[in-house]
């Protein structure tokens, strides 16, 4: 049995986040809100489950650290891509923002665990994923 520490939980979450991005990045070929929903849903679920599982095994686990690990894991592949071709990758920038919002909402939902926090998080998430893709597409055109 592996002795799980806070740093191992952080890096495992970071690795899982990177793998999740590699699995869902193909959705960016669609011009509608599909990549927003696919990627942000995955990152919300991943972050929530990682915090939930690791907090059972590690006492005093900081859920914000796991949320940051999810963000870092996602950005590990975004930063080099955007550094080499920023304007070419500008169209998917709001997908990254959507994922970061979903990760932060997952941490908030896990910390609060009340129905209204899930409802408010869902409202914020739906509003962003429904209205931002079209506005961002119009802005870029």
PDB file of C-alpha atoms in Angstrom, residues 10 13-18 21 43 46-47 63-79 96-105 107:
ATOM      1  CA  UNK A  10      -1.223  17.110  -5.447  1.00  0.00           C
ATOM      2  CA  UNK A  13      -4.290  15.227  -9.312  1.00  0.00           C
ATOM      3  CA  UNK A  14      -2.009  17.229 -11.593  1.00  0.00           C
ATOM      4  CA  UNK A  15      -1.258  14.133 -13.667  1.00  0.00           C
ATOM      5  CA  UNK A  16      -4.924  13.119 -13.860  1.00  0.00           C
ATOM      6  CA  UNK A  17      -5.808  16.639 -14.933  1.00  0.00           C
ATOM      7  CA  UNK A  18      -3.229  16.553 -17.726  1.00  0.00           C
ATOM      8  CA  UNK A  21      -7.149  17.378 -20.955  1.00  0.00           C
ATOM      9  CA  UNK A  43     -12.673  18.966 -14.770  1.00  0.00           C
ATOM     10  CA  UNK A  46     -12.263  15.146 -11.589  1.00  0.00           C
ATOM     11  CA  UNK A  47     -11.602  17.889  -9.055  1.00  0.00           C
ATOM     12  CA  UNK A  63      -9.062  21.320  -1.096  1.00  0.00           C
ATOM     13  CA  UNK A  64      -7.765  24.519  -2.707  1.00  0.00           C
ATOM     14  CA  UNK A  65      -4.392  22.809  -3.232  1.00  0.00           C
ATOM     15  CA  UNK A  66      -6.109  19.989  -5.110  1.00  0.00           C
ATOM     16  CA  UNK A  67      -8.044  22.579  -7.129  1.00  0.00           C
ATOM     17  CA  UNK A  68      -4.771  24.325  -7.961  1.00  0.00           C
ATOM     18  CA  UNK A  69      -3.280  20.967  -8.985  1.00  0.00           C
ATOM     19  CA  UNK A  70      -6.186  20.471 -11.404  1.00  0.00           C
ATOM     20  CA  UNK A  71      -5.621  23.919 -12.865  1.00  0.00           C
ATOM     21  CA  UNK A  72      -1.869  23.364 -13.107  1.00  0.00           C
ATOM     22  CA  UNK A  73      -2.299  19.987 -14.796  1.00  0.00           C
ATOM     23  CA  UNK A  74      -4.538  21.528 -17.411  1.00  0.00           C
ATOM     24  CA  UNK A  75      -2.257  24.495 -18.012  1.00  0.00           C
ATOM     25  CA  UNK A  76       0.865  22.350 -18.424  1.00  0.00           C
ATOM     26  CA  UNK A  77      -0.107  21.678 -22.021  1.00  0.00           C
ATOM     27  CA  UNK A  78      -1.803  25.003 -22.697  1.00  0.00           C
ATOM     28  CA  UNK A  79       1.138  27.260 -21.885  1.00  0.00           C
ATOM     29  CA  UNK A  96      -9.646  27.165 -20.476  1.00  0.00           C
ATOM     30  CA  UNK A  97     -11.457  29.848 -18.471  1.00  0.00           C
ATOM     31  CA  UNK A  98     -14.558  27.644 -18.372  1.00  0.00           C
ATOM     32  CA  UNK A  99     -12.507  24.754 -17.006  1.00  0.00           C
ATOM     33  CA  UNK A 100     -10.882  26.939 -14.361  1.00  0.00           C
ATOM     34  CA  UNK A 101     -14.307  28.193 -13.284  1.00  0.00           C
ATOM     35  CA  UNK A 102     -15.575  24.594 -13.108  1.00  0.00           C
ATOM     36  CA  UNK A 103     -12.583  23.581 -10.971  1.00  0.00           C
ATOM     37  CA  UNK A 104     -13.129  26.481  -8.573  1.00  0.00           C
ATOM     38  CA  UNK A 105     -16.835  25.672  -8.364  1.00  0.00           C
ATOM     39  CA  UNK A 107     -13.844  23.126  -4.658  1.00  0.00           C
TER      40      UNK A 107
END
